[in-house]
mmCIF file of C-alpha atoms in Angstrom:
data_model
loop_
_atom_site.group_PDB
_atom_site.id
_atom_site.type_symbol
_atom_site.label_atom_id
_atom_site.label_comp_id
_atom_site.label_asym_id
_atom_site.label_seq_id
_atom_site.Cartn_x
_atom_site.Cartn_y
_atom_site.Cartn_z
ATOM 1 C CA UNK M 1 0.000 0.000 0.000
ATOM 2 C CA UNK M 2 1.554 3.301 -1.085
ATOM 3 C CA UNK M 3 0.655 6.493 0.715
ATOM 4 C CA UNK M 4 0.804 10.034 -0.572
ATOM 5 C CA UNK M 5 1.837 11.303 2.867
ATOM 6 C CA UNK M 6 4.385 10.056 5.395
ATOM 7 C CA UNK M 7 2.243 11.334 8.271
ATOM 8 C CA UNK M 8 -0.702 9.305 7.031
ATOM 9 C CA UNK M 9 1.483 6.253 6.488
ATOM 10 C CA UNK M 10 2.897 6.414 10.017
ATOM 11 C CA UNK M 11 -0.574 6.766 11.545
ATOM 12 C CA UNK M 12 -1.903 3.816 9.523
ATOM 13 C CA UNK M 13 1.100 1.681 10.462
ATOM 14 C CA UNK M 14 0.674 2.393 14.169
ATOM 15 C CA UNK M 15 -3.081 1.730 14.151
ATOM 16 C CA UNK M 16 -2.627 -1.500 12.179
ATOM 17 C CA UNK M 17 -0.422 -2.879 14.970
ATOM 18 C CA UNK M 18 -3.523 -3.271 17.116
ATOM 19 C CA UNK M 19 -4.860 -6.851 17.166
ATOM 20 C CA UNK M 20 -7.426 -7.664 14.486
ATOM 21 C CA UNK M 21 -6.898 -4.397 12.614
ATOM 22 C CA UNK M 22 -5.321 -4.649 9.178
ATOM 23 C CA UNK M 23 -3.978 -1.877 6.968
ATOM 24 C CA UNK M 24 -7.274 -1.260 5.187
ATOM 25 C CA UNK M 25 -9.268 -0.945 8.405
ATOM 26 C CA UNK M 26 -6.539 1.269 9.867
ATOM 27 C CA UNK M 27 -6.745 3.547 6.824
ATOM 28 C CA UNK M 28 -10.527 3.745 7.192
ATOM 29 C CA UNK M 29 -10.215 4.690 10.884
ATOM 30 C CA UNK M 30 -7.501 7.273 10.241
ATOM 31 C CA UNK M 31 -9.445 8.896 7.370
ATOM 32 C CA UNK M 32 -12.477 9.020 9.657
ATOM 33 C CA UNK M 33 -10.438 10.952 12.235
ATOM 34 C CA UNK M 34 -9.339 13.366 9.496
ATOM 35 C CA UNK M 35 -12.985 14.204 8.794
ATOM 36 C CA UNK M 36 -13.768 14.825 12.476
ATOM 37 C CA UNK M 37 -12.768 17.922 14.484
ATOM 38 C CA UNK M 38 -9.154 17.965 15.673
ATOM 39 C CA UNK M 39 -10.352 17.799 19.277
ATOM 40 C CA UNK M 40 -11.526 14.210 18.809
ATOM 41 C CA UNK M 41 -8.063 13.008 17.809
ATOM 42 C CA UNK M 42 -6.489 14.978 20.657
ATOM 43 C CA UNK M 43 -8.932 13.459 23.155
ATOM 44 C CA UNK M 44 -8.282 9.956 21.823
ATOM 45 C CA UNK M 45 -4.499 10.350 21.913
ATOM 46 C CA UNK M 46 -4.511 11.848 25.402
ATOM 47 C CA UNK M 47 -6.917 9.240 26.785
ATOM 48 C CA UNK M 48 -4.689 6.435 25.508
ATOM 49 C CA UNK M 49 -1.499 7.960 26.855
ATOM 50 C CA UNK M 50 -2.948 8.863 30.247
ATOM 51 C CA UNK M 51 -4.386 5.384 30.566
ATOM 52 C CA UNK M 52 -1.117 3.690 29.622
ATOM 53 C CA UNK M 53 1.074 5.873 31.813
ATOM 54 C CA UNK M 54 -1.066 6.376 34.908
ATOM 55 C CA UNK M 55 -3.264 3.319 35.286
ATOM 56 C CA UNK M 56 -2.528 1.228 38.368
ATOM 57 C CA UNK M 57 -3.121 -2.389 39.223
ATOM 58 C CA UNK M 58 -4.689 -3.219 42.580
ATOM 59 C CA UNK M 59 -1.885 -4.459 44.831
ATOM 60 C CA UNK M 60 -4.121 -7.205 46.195
ATOM 61 C CA UNK M 61 -6.158 -8.604 43.284
ATOM 62 C CA UNK M 62 -4.232 -7.101 40.294
ATOM 63 C CA UNK M 63 -7.410 -5.683 38.803
ATOM 64 C CA UNK M 64 -7.036 -2.362 36.983
ATOM 65 C CA UNK M 65 -7.665 0.512 39.355
ATOM 66 C CA UNK M 66 -6.999 4.229 39.799
ATOM 67 C CA UNK M 67 -5.905 3.687 43.412
ATOM 68 C CA UNK M 68 -3.597 1.233 45.181
ATOM 69 C CA UNK M 69 -6.395 -0.962 46.489
ATOM 70 C CA UNK M 70 -9.313 -1.364 44.058
ATOM 71 C CA UNK M 71 -12.938 -0.584 44.905
ATOM 72 C CA UNK M 72 -13.847 -4.250 45.230
ATOM 73 C CA UNK M 73 -10.952 -5.165 47.549
ATOM 74 C CA UNK M 74 -11.541 -2.107 49.734
ATOM 75 C CA UNK M 75 -15.313 -2.669 50.008
ATOM 76 C CA UNK M 76 -16.051 -3.838 53.609
ATOM 77 C CA UNK M 77 -19.340 -5.419 52.483
ATOM 78 C CA UNK M 78 -17.619 -8.010 50.335
ATOM 79 C CA UNK M 79 -16.662 -11.444 51.663
ATOM 80 C CA UNK M 80 -12.881 -11.562 51.778
ATOM 81 C CA UNK M 81 -12.880 -15.288 52.626
ATOM 82 C CA UNK M 82 -14.223 -16.092 49.131
ATOM 83 C CA UNK M 83 -11.855 -15.459 46.198
ATOM 84 C CA UNK M 84 -12.647 -15.973 42.522
ATOM 85 C CA UNK M 85 -9.606 -16.626 40.300
ATOM 86 C CA UNK M 86 -9.979 -15.184 36.779
ATOM 87 C CA UNK M 87 -7.786 -14.647 33.726
ATOM 88 C CA UNK M 88 -8.184 -10.943 33.131
ATOM 89 C CA UNK M 89 -10.185 -7.880 34.031
ATOM 90 C CA UNK M 90 -12.831 -8.546 31.384
ATOM 91 C CA UNK M 91 -13.824 -11.611 33.386
ATOM 92 C CA UNK M 92 -14.137 -9.474 36.526
ATOM 93 C CA UNK M 93 -16.426 -7.109 34.623
ATOM 94 C CA UNK M 94 -18.495 -10.000 33.256
ATOM 95 C CA UNK M 95 -18.977 -11.591 36.694
ATOM 96 C CA UNK M 96 -19.676 -8.214 38.350
ATOM 97 C CA UNK M 97 -22.426 -7.676 35.762
ATOM 98 C CA UNK M 98 -24.248 -10.763 37.012
ATOM 99 C CA UNK M 99 -24.466 -9.285 40.571
ATOM 100 C CA UNK M 100 -24.311 -12.854 41.867
ATOM 101 C CA UNK M 101 -20.862 -12.795 43.444
ATOM 102 C CA UNK M 102 -20.024 -10.942 46.651
ATOM 103 C CA UNK M 103 -16.495 -12.149 47.284
ATOM 104 C CA UNK M 104 -13.158 -10.797 46.021
ATOM 105 C CA UNK M 105 -11.249 -11.529 42.814
ATOM 106 C CA UNK M 106 -7.730 -12.501 41.907
ATOM 107 C CA UNK M 107 -6.681 -11.588 38.366
ATOM 108 C CA UNK M 108 -3.965 -13.896 37.019
ATOM 109 C CA UNK M 109 -3.266 -11.850 33.915
ATOM 110 C CA UNK M 110 -3.499 -14.826 31.544
ATOM 111 C CA UNK M 111 -3.261 -18.610 31.423
ATOM 112 C CA UNK M 112 -0.278 -20.948 31.489
ATOM 113 C CA UNK M 113 0.371 -21.520 27.792
ATOM 114 C CA UNK M 114 3.749 -22.961 26.771
ATOM 115 C CA UNK M 115 2.805 -22.508 23.097
ATOM 116 C CA UNK M 116 2.576 -18.735 23.613
ATOM 117 C CA UNK M 117 5.606 -18.664 25.918
ATOM 118 C CA UNK M 118 3.523 -17.943 29.027
ATOM 119 C CA UNK M 119 4.787 -19.805 32.100
ATOM 120 C CA UNK M 120 3.525 -19.775 35.719
ATOM 121 C CA UNK M 121 5.991 -17.016 36.630
ATOM 122 C CA UNK M 122 4.489 -14.644 34.065
ATOM 123 C CA UNK M 123 1.180 -14.747 35.941
ATOM 124 C CA UNK M 124 0.108 -13.445 39.367
ATOM 125 C CA UNK M 125 0.225 -16.894 40.955
ATOM 126 C CA UNK M 126 2.789 -16.352 43.727
ATOM 127 C CA UNK M 127 0.725 -13.563 45.307
ATOM 128 C CA UNK M 128 -2.343 -15.836 45.196
ATOM 129 C CA UNK M 129 -0.491 -18.684 46.901
ATOM 130 C CA UNK M 130 0.774 -16.232 49.552
ATOM 131 C CA UNK M 131 -2.809 -15.068 50.184
ATOM 132 C CA UNK M 132 -3.849 -18.693 50.693
ATOM 133 C CA UNK M 133 -0.895 -19.275 53.039
ATOM 134 C CA UNK M 134 -2.046 -16.372 55.219
ATOM 135 C CA UNK M 135 -5.093 -18.539 55.959
ATOM 136 C CA UNK M 136 -7.928 -16.032 55.643
ATOM 137 C CA UNK M 137 -9.337 -17.476 52.408
ATOM 138 C CA UNK M 138 -11.929 -20.208 52.969
ATOM 139 C CA UNK M 139 -12.880 -20.915 49.370
ATOM 140 C CA UNK M 140 -11.090 -20.395 46.070
ATOM 141 C CA UNK M 141 -13.295 -20.478 42.952
ATOM 142 C CA UNK M 142 -11.527 -21.247 39.677
ATOM 143 C CA UNK M 143 -13.302 -19.312 36.905
ATOM 144 C CA UNK M 144 -10.867 -19.758 34.007
ATOM 145 C CA UNK M 145 -11.797 -20.619 30.442
ATOM 146 C CA UNK M 146 -12.674 -24.245 29.885
ATOM 147 C CA UNK M 147 -9.679 -24.905 27.609
ATOM 148 C CA UNK M 148 -6.562 -27.005 27.957
ATOM 149 C CA UNK M 149 -4.622 -23.908 29.067
ATOM 150 C CA UNK M 150 -7.312 -23.015 31.592
ATOM 151 C CA UNK M 151 -7.385 -26.536 33.020
ATOM 152 C CA UNK M 152 -3.563 -26.618 33.199
ATOM 153 C CA UNK M 153 -3.535 -23.339 35.108
ATOM 154 C CA UNK M 154 -6.242 -24.542 37.501
ATOM 155 C CA UNK M 155 -4.278 -27.711 38.186
ATOM 156 C CA UNK M 156 -0.967 -25.889 38.645
ATOM 157 C CA UNK M 157 -2.501 -23.569 41.246
ATOM 158 C CA UNK M 158 -4.306 -26.477 42.909
ATOM 159 C CA UNK M 159 -0.991 -28.339 43.371
ATOM 160 C CA UNK M 160 0.591 -25.239 44.931
ATOM 161 C CA UNK M 161 -2.119 -24.791 47.540
ATOM 162 C CA UNK M 162 -3.342 -28.321 48.245
ATOM 163 C CA UNK M 163 -1.408 -28.528 51.506
ATOM 164 C CA UNK M 164 -3.181 -25.487 52.919
ATOM 165 C CA UNK M 165 -6.630 -25.466 54.436
ATOM 166 C CA UNK M 166 -8.720 -23.994 51.649
ATOM 167 C CA UNK M 167 -11.732 -25.336 49.790
ATOM 168 C CA UNK M 168 -11.399 -25.113 46.019
ATOM 169 C CA UNK M 169 -14.288 -25.095 43.570
ATOM 170 C CA UNK M 170 -14.760 -24.439 39.885
ATOM 171 C CA UNK M 171 -17.652 -22.719 38.116
ATOM 172 C CA UNK M 172 -20.353 -25.074 36.860
ATOM 173 C CA UNK M 173 -20.112 -26.358 33.298
ATOM 174 C CA UNK M 174 -23.426 -27.197 31.729
ATOM 175 C CA UNK M 175 -26.027 -26.317 29.151
ATOM 176 C CA UNK M 176 -26.391 -22.555 28.684
ATOM 177 C CA UNK M 177 -29.723 -21.056 29.662
ATOM 178 C CA UNK M 178 -31.869 -20.980 26.519
ATOM 179 C CA UNK M 179 -29.860 -23.660 24.678
ATOM 180 C CA UNK M 180 -31.412 -26.647 22.943
ATOM 181 C CA UNK M 181 -30.229 -29.940 24.441
ATOM 182 C CA UNK M 182 -29.726 -31.654 21.087
ATOM 183 C CA UNK M 183 -27.113 -29.126 19.964
ATOM 184 C CA UNK M 184 -24.962 -29.333 23.104
ATOM 185 C CA UNK M 185 -21.592 -31.079 22.770
ATOM 186 C CA UNK M 186 -21.363 -34.405 24.543
ATOM 187 C CA UNK M 187 -18.762 -33.426 27.156
ATOM 188 C CA UNK M 188 -20.843 -30.482 28.313
ATOM 189 C CA UNK M 189 -24.014 -32.566 28.297
ATOM 190 C CA UNK M 190 -22.265 -35.388 30.180
ATOM 191 C CA UNK M 191 -20.961 -33.011 32.830
ATOM 192 C CA UNK M 192 -24.339 -31.369 33.224
ATOM 193 C CA UNK M 193 -25.875 -34.746 34.062
ATOM 194 C CA UNK M 194 -23.098 -35.863 36.428
ATOM 195 C CA UNK M 195 -23.158 -32.501 38.222
ATOM 196 C CA UNK M 196 -26.938 -32.188 38.329
ATOM 197 C CA UNK M 197 -28.393 -29.948 41.030
ATOM 198 C CA UNK M 198 -31.531 -30.268 43.188
ATOM 199 C CA UNK M 199 -34.465 -28.888 41.204
ATOM 200 C CA UNK M 200 -35.462 -26.564 44.027
ATOM 201 C CA UNK M 201 -32.074 -24.813 44.033
ATOM 202 C CA UNK M 202 -32.420 -24.157 40.276
ATOM 203 C CA UNK M 203 -35.541 -22.111 40.959
ATOM 204 C CA UNK M 204 -33.658 -19.548 43.017
ATOM 205 C CA UNK M 205 -31.988 -17.661 40.183
ATOM 206 C CA UNK S 1 -20.381 -1.621 31.125
ATOM 207 C CA UNK S 2 -18.831 -0.661 34.466
ATOM 208 C CA UNK S 3 -15.115 0.004 34.698
ATOM 209 C CA UNK S 4 -12.874 -0.258 37.721
ATOM 210 C CA UNK S 5 -10.826 2.722 36.517
ATOM 211 C CA UNK S 6 -11.811 6.122 35.149
ATOM 212 C CA UNK S 7 -8.678 6.209 32.984
ATOM 213 C CA UNK S 8 -9.601 2.894 31.418
ATOM 214 C CA UNK S 9 -13.197 4.004 30.931
ATOM 215 C CA UNK S 10 -12.161 7.209 29.181
ATOM 216 C CA UNK S 11 -9.778 5.360 26.865
ATOM 217 C CA UNK S 12 -12.446 2.777 25.979
ATOM 218 C CA UNK S 13 -15.029 5.515 25.345
ATOM 219 C CA UNK S 14 -12.706 7.406 23.017
ATOM 220 C CA UNK S 15 -11.678 4.313 21.061
ATOM 221 C CA UNK S 16 -15.300 3.168 20.722
ATOM 222 C CA UNK S 17 -16.147 6.422 18.926
ATOM 223 C CA UNK S 18 -14.258 5.136 15.896
ATOM 224 C CA UNK S 19 -16.549 3.709 13.209
ATOM 225 C CA UNK S 20 -17.259 -0.011 13.487
ATOM 226 C CA UNK S 21 -15.655 -0.328 16.924
ATOM 227 C CA UNK S 22 -17.975 -1.108 19.820
ATOM 228 C CA UNK S 23 -17.240 -1.006 23.543
ATOM 229 C CA UNK S 24 -16.129 -4.625 23.736
ATOM 230 C CA UNK S 25 -13.682 -4.316 20.854
ATOM 231 C CA UNK S 26 -12.424 -1.022 22.290
ATOM 232 C CA UNK S 27 -11.781 -2.715 25.636
ATOM 233 C CA UNK S 28 -9.900 -5.522 23.895
ATOM 234 C CA UNK S 29 -7.713 -3.006 22.025
ATOM 235 C CA UNK S 30 -7.038 -0.926 25.128
ATOM 236 C CA UNK S 31 -6.137 -3.989 27.235
ATOM 237 C CA UNK S 32 -3.805 -5.062 24.440
ATOM 238 C CA UNK S 33 -2.022 -1.708 24.644
ATOM 239 C CA UNK S 34 -1.691 -2.170 28.423
ATOM 240 C CA UNK S 35 0.215 -5.412 27.860
ATOM 241 C CA UNK S 36 2.602 -3.825 25.340
ATOM 242 C CA UNK S 37 5.535 -1.514 26.190
ATOM 243 C CA UNK S 38 4.552 2.084 26.925
ATOM 244 C CA UNK S 39 6.455 3.200 23.827
ATOM 245 C CA UNK S 40 3.859 1.607 21.554
ATOM 246 C CA UNK S 41 1.020 3.683 23.010
ATOM 247 C CA UNK S 42 3.160 6.815 22.861
ATOM 248 C CA UNK S 43 4.020 6.156 19.215
ATOM 249 C CA UNK S 44 0.358 5.525 18.362
ATOM 250 C CA UNK S 45 -0.859 8.657 20.128
ATOM 251 C CA UNK S 46 1.836 10.848 18.582
ATOM 252 C CA UNK S 47 1.327 9.450 15.079
ATOM 253 C CA UNK S 48 -2.408 10.181 15.264
ATOM 254 C CA UNK S 49 -1.941 13.709 16.585
ATOM 255 C CA UNK S 50 0.820 14.615 14.149
ATOM 256 C CA UNK S 51 -1.235 13.257 11.273
ATOM 257 C CA UNK S 52 -4.365 15.147 12.323
ATOM 258 C CA UNK S 53 -2.580 18.437 13.021
ATOM 259 C CA UNK S 54 0.023 18.576 10.273
ATOM 260 C CA UNK S 55 -1.357 16.705 7.268
ATOM 261 C CA UNK S 56 -2.038 18.887 4.230
ATOM 262 C CA UNK S 57 -4.336 18.518 1.257
ATOM 263 C CA UNK S 58 -2.934 19.141 -2.226
ATOM 264 C CA UNK S 59 -4.159 22.575 -3.320
ATOM 265 C CA UNK S 60 -4.869 21.270 -6.816
ATOM 266 C CA UNK S 61 -6.366 17.760 -6.484
ATOM 267 C CA UNK S 62 -7.220 17.737 -2.725
ATOM 268 C CA UNK S 63 -5.375 14.462 -2.209
ATOM 269 C CA UNK S 64 -3.639 14.059 1.171
ATOM 270 C CA UNK S 65 -0.064 15.269 0.923
ATOM 271 C CA UNK S 66 2.840 16.464 3.065
ATOM 272 C CA UNK S 67 3.489 19.392 0.715
ATOM 273 C CA UNK S 68 1.312 22.011 -0.959
ATOM 274 C CA UNK S 69 1.248 20.293 -4.342
ATOM 275 C CA UNK S 70 1.122 16.491 -4.138
ATOM 276 C CA UNK S 71 3.606 14.159 -5.821
ATOM 277 C CA UNK S 72 1.170 13.230 -8.568
ATOM 278 C CA UNK S 73 0.197 16.810 -9.467
ATOM 279 C CA UNK S 74 3.831 17.959 -9.462
ATOM 280 C CA UNK S 75 5.066 15.033 -11.579
ATOM 281 C CA UNK S 76 5.933 16.408 -15.073
ATOM 282 C CA UNK S 77 5.557 12.945 -16.621
ATOM 283 C CA UNK S 78 1.838 12.797 -15.902
ATOM 284 C CA UNK S 79 -0.744 13.940 -18.421
ATOM 285 C CA UNK S 80 -2.388 17.047 -16.963
ATOM 286 C CA UNK S 81 -5.041 17.114 -19.717
ATOM 287 C CA UNK S 82 -6.592 13.914 -18.342
ATOM 288 C CA UNK S 83 -8.306 14.155 -14.928
ATOM 289 C CA UNK S 84 -9.937 11.309 -13.011
ATOM 290 C CA UNK S 85 -12.655 12.373 -10.552
ATOM 291 C CA UNK S 86 -12.818 10.171 -7.412
ATOM 292 C CA UNK S 87 -14.575 10.191 -4.056
ATOM 293 C CA UNK S 88 -11.676 9.931 -1.663
ATOM 294 C CA UNK S 89 -8.013 9.195 -1.365
ATOM 295 C CA UNK S 90 -8.564 5.461 -1.036
ATOM 296 C CA UNK S 91 -9.758 5.493 -4.634
ATOM 297 C CA UNK S 92 -6.586 7.315 -5.696
ATOM 298 C CA UNK S 93 -4.540 4.624 -3.958
ATOM 299 C CA UNK S 94 -6.572 1.852 -5.595
ATOM 300 C CA UNK S 95 -6.192 3.309 -9.108
ATOM 301 C CA UNK S 96 -2.505 4.091 -8.592
ATOM 302 C CA UNK S 97 -2.000 0.438 -7.646
ATOM 303 C CA UNK S 98 -3.203 -0.641 -11.115
ATOM 304 C CA UNK S 99 -0.436 1.438 -12.777
ATOM 305 C CA UNK S 100 -2.820 1.919 -15.715
ATOM 306 C CA UNK S 101 -3.551 5.631 -15.310
ATOM 307 C CA UNK S 102 -1.053 8.364 -16.086
ATOM 308 C CA UNK S 103 -3.251 11.461 -15.735
ATOM 309 C CA UNK S 104 -4.074 13.518 -12.644
ATOM 310 C CA UNK S 105 -6.807 13.088 -10.030
ATOM 311 C CA UNK S 106 -9.435 15.270 -8.470
ATOM 312 C CA UNK S 107 -10.616 14.137 -5.022
ATOM 313 C CA UNK S 108 -14.192 15.273 -4.273
ATOM 314 C CA UNK S 109 -14.132 14.248 -0.628
ATOM 315 C CA UNK S 110 -17.426 12.353 -0.833
ATOM 316 C CA UNK S 111 -20.618 12.045 -2.839
ATOM 317 C CA UNK S 112 -23.729 14.225 -2.966
ATOM 318 C CA UNK S 113 -26.022 12.527 -0.467
ATOM 319 C CA UNK S 114 -29.012 14.505 0.858
ATOM 320 C CA UNK S 115 -29.789 11.628 3.249
ATOM 321 C CA UNK S 116 -26.444 12.169 4.991
ATOM 322 C CA UNK S 117 -26.668 15.949 4.721
ATOM 323 C CA UNK S 118 -23.910 16.178 2.090
ATOM 324 C CA UNK S 119 -24.663 18.782 -0.589
ATOM 325 C CA UNK S 120 -22.605 19.891 -3.612
ATOM 326 C CA UNK S 121 -21.015 22.704 -1.598
ATOM 327 C CA UNK S 122 -19.559 20.267 0.932
ATOM 328 C CA UNK S 123 -17.485 18.702 -1.848
ATOM 329 C CA UNK S 124 -14.542 19.965 -3.905
ATOM 330 C CA UNK S 125 -16.702 20.623 -6.981
ATOM 331 C CA UNK S 126 -16.163 24.371 -7.505
ATOM 332 C CA UNK S 127 -12.397 23.941 -7.838
ATOM 333 C CA UNK S 128 -13.000 21.156 -10.387
ATOM 334 C CA UNK S 129 -15.345 23.331 -12.448
ATOM 335 C CA UNK S 130 -12.789 26.152 -12.303
ATOM 336 C CA UNK S 131 -10.094 23.788 -13.583
ATOM 337 C CA UNK S 132 -12.368 22.839 -16.503
ATOM 338 C CA UNK S 133 -13.085 26.550 -17.221
ATOM 339 C CA UNK S 134 -9.353 27.217 -17.533
ATOM 340 C CA UNK S 135 -9.504 24.970 -20.594
ATOM 341 C CA UNK S 136 -6.440 22.786 -20.122
ATOM 342 C CA UNK S 137 -8.367 19.599 -19.346
ATOM 343 C CA UNK S 138 -9.264 17.544 -22.419
ATOM 344 C CA UNK S 139 -10.941 14.588 -20.734
ATOM 345 C CA UNK S 140 -12.652 14.136 -17.384
ATOM 346 C CA UNK S 141 -13.106 10.542 -16.204
ATOM 347 C CA UNK S 142 -15.847 9.943 -13.625
ATOM 348 C CA UNK S 143 -14.714 7.124 -11.344
ATOM 349 C CA UNK S 144 -17.285 7.329 -8.543
ATOM 350 C CA UNK S 145 -19.100 4.394 -6.963
ATOM 351 C CA UNK S 146 -21.897 2.968 -9.064
ATOM 352 C CA UNK S 147 -24.618 3.958 -6.578
ATOM 353 C CA UNK S 148 -27.472 6.437 -6.704
ATOM 354 C CA UNK S 149 -25.333 8.989 -4.862
ATOM 355 C CA UNK S 150 -22.417 8.416 -7.230
ATOM 356 C CA UNK S 151 -24.649 8.797 -10.308
ATOM 357 C CA UNK S 152 -26.216 11.962 -8.856
ATOM 358 C CA UNK S 153 -22.785 13.468 -8.256
ATOM 359 C CA UNK S 154 -21.623 12.548 -11.768
ATOM 360 C CA UNK S 155 -24.699 14.174 -13.254
ATOM 361 C CA UNK S 156 -24.433 17.319 -11.120
ATOM 362 C CA UNK S 157 -20.833 17.869 -12.217
ATOM 363 C CA UNK S 158 -21.722 17.056 -15.828
ATOM 364 C CA UNK S 159 -24.414 19.780 -15.838
ATOM 365 C CA UNK S 160 -21.927 22.311 -14.444
ATOM 366 C CA UNK S 161 -19.318 21.701 -17.132
ATOM 367 C CA UNK S 162 -21.360 20.739 -20.195
ATOM 368 C CA UNK S 163 -20.980 24.198 -21.763
ATOM 369 C CA UNK S 164 -17.194 23.945 -21.726
ATOM 370 C CA UNK S 165 -15.122 22.082 -24.242
ATOM 371 C CA UNK S 166 -14.216 18.925 -22.343
ATOM 372 C CA UNK S 167 -14.805 15.275 -23.124
ATOM 373 C CA UNK S 168 -16.353 13.334 -20.221
ATOM 374 C CA UNK S 169 -16.158 9.592 -19.743
ATOM 375 C CA UNK S 170 -16.976 7.124 -17.016
ATOM 376 C CA UNK S 171 -15.129 3.977 -16.018
ATOM 377 C CA UNK S 172 -16.415 0.783 -17.649
ATOM 378 C CA UNK S 173 -19.019 -1.260 -15.802
ATOM 379 C CA UNK S 174 -18.976 -4.936 -16.622
ATOM 380 C CA UNK S 175 -18.257 -8.435 -15.408
ATOM 381 C CA UNK S 176 -15.265 -8.550 -13.051
ATOM 382 C CA UNK S 177 -12.263 -10.498 -14.266
ATOM 383 C CA UNK S 178 -12.598 -14.037 -12.909
ATOM 384 C CA UNK S 179 -16.367 -13.793 -12.355
ATOM 385 C CA UNK S 180 -18.847 -16.409 -13.534
ATOM 386 C CA UNK S 181 -21.370 -14.984 -16.000
ATOM 387 C CA UNK S 182 -24.369 -16.729 -14.441
ATOM 388 C CA UNK S 183 -23.889 -14.998 -11.089
ATOM 389 C CA UNK S 184 -23.656 -11.450 -12.495
ATOM 390 C CA UNK S 185 -26.630 -9.146 -11.861
ATOM 391 C CA UNK S 186 -28.645 -8.317 -14.954
ATOM 392 C CA UNK S 187 -27.866 -4.585 -15.100
ATOM 393 C CA UNK S 188 -24.139 -5.242 -15.056
ATOM 394 C CA UNK S 189 -24.488 -8.057 -17.589
ATOM 395 C CA UNK S 190 -26.712 -5.876 -19.813
ATOM 396 C CA UNK S 191 -24.242 -2.997 -19.726
ATOM 397 C CA UNK S 192 -21.318 -5.290 -20.452
ATOM 398 C CA UNK S 193 -23.046 -6.433 -23.651
ATOM 399 C CA UNK S 194 -24.123 -2.962 -24.786
ATOM 400 C CA UNK S 195 -20.659 -1.556 -24.089
ATOM 401 C CA UNK S 196 -18.765 -4.507 -25.564
ATOM 402 C CA UNK S 197 -15.217 -3.817 -26.751
ATOM 403 C CA UNK S 198 -13.274 -5.143 -29.768
ATOM 404 C CA UNK S 199 -11.733 -8.496 -28.817
ATOM 405 C CA UNK S 200 -8.277 -7.363 -29.827
ATOM 406 C CA UNK S 201 -8.286 -4.439 -27.395
ATOM 407 C CA UNK S 202 -9.167 -6.793 -24.529
ATOM 408 C CA UNK S 203 -5.908 -8.677 -25.169
ATOM 409 C CA UNK S 204 -3.780 -5.662 -24.326
ATOM 410 C CA UNK S 205 -4.158 -5.691 -20.527
#
């Protein structure tokens, strides 16, 4: 792709480094900005830089936060004996949206994935194990993706903490609400039968 | 969508103002930037701001350029009597890629579209008509999209310049190279038969 302007070319190249955005999409986005008032580009550029330079991670759960201890960790109404282990902050947002969890989170920052060069020491696992060692956590809920990498990470953490007195659980796998049974894959369907729940408890939510 | 950080929220809101990018995609892009070195975000922000603040438009053809007169307009080897009228600079790039056009361009900056509030005076039409009045242009090629808006724009310009001595043409509509005849729409197929070309000339490209 040949550009008539170096400034345009540099902008397109930078935007196309974002995941899932190719050169054509980048050009479309950049030309859109050119048609908008200058203030929009300034606001976008400043928002990105401020975010990148000033954003903090909660020192306890590693969630993104503007202060040292995030709103969830510093909320006295939340149950600090119940900790949900998730991959990244999008999972925190998704679970918070359900309003069904009143404990704290621990954000790992990814999954163990040798193929992508991510080992246990690249994730926030040591601080989680230390929290367990302190003995205040009663239950640890694993809420990672149901993939090989997710299962590996669950198991790695489980091995690290199995000698300490903590109950570990994992989120239920089963048929999604609204799904047709006949289209479910057999592993999910099998698990949903093995891990069936009393009918009365299913009426609560 | 609730965010644990105002900085993150502002960045996501700004990114999601780009066309075709929703809040979820914006969050994914912003979290990606957080995992990359700070330099990448700085480079992106600076490239966008420099582009928006410093980019120029060629004073003759309105193409994006770093100098007053773009490389194409200032190239003495190009035929200045032949001018191709296009919607935006992506069309210039697309035609330049074919290496089959050696004239100059005129970038309108859009199409006449009352539905979107774009009238003739929002486009670079007056400067085009003035160029025709000066009398140096022998042929004007309309290369707008084959839509109602494109046809309207073609016709509006044609009415403005029909009293001046200039030959007007429009790019050929027909079956795309590699297309199956049976899947072509009937208007395209009809036009490709009416506007058939001598077989020998089709061997040249």
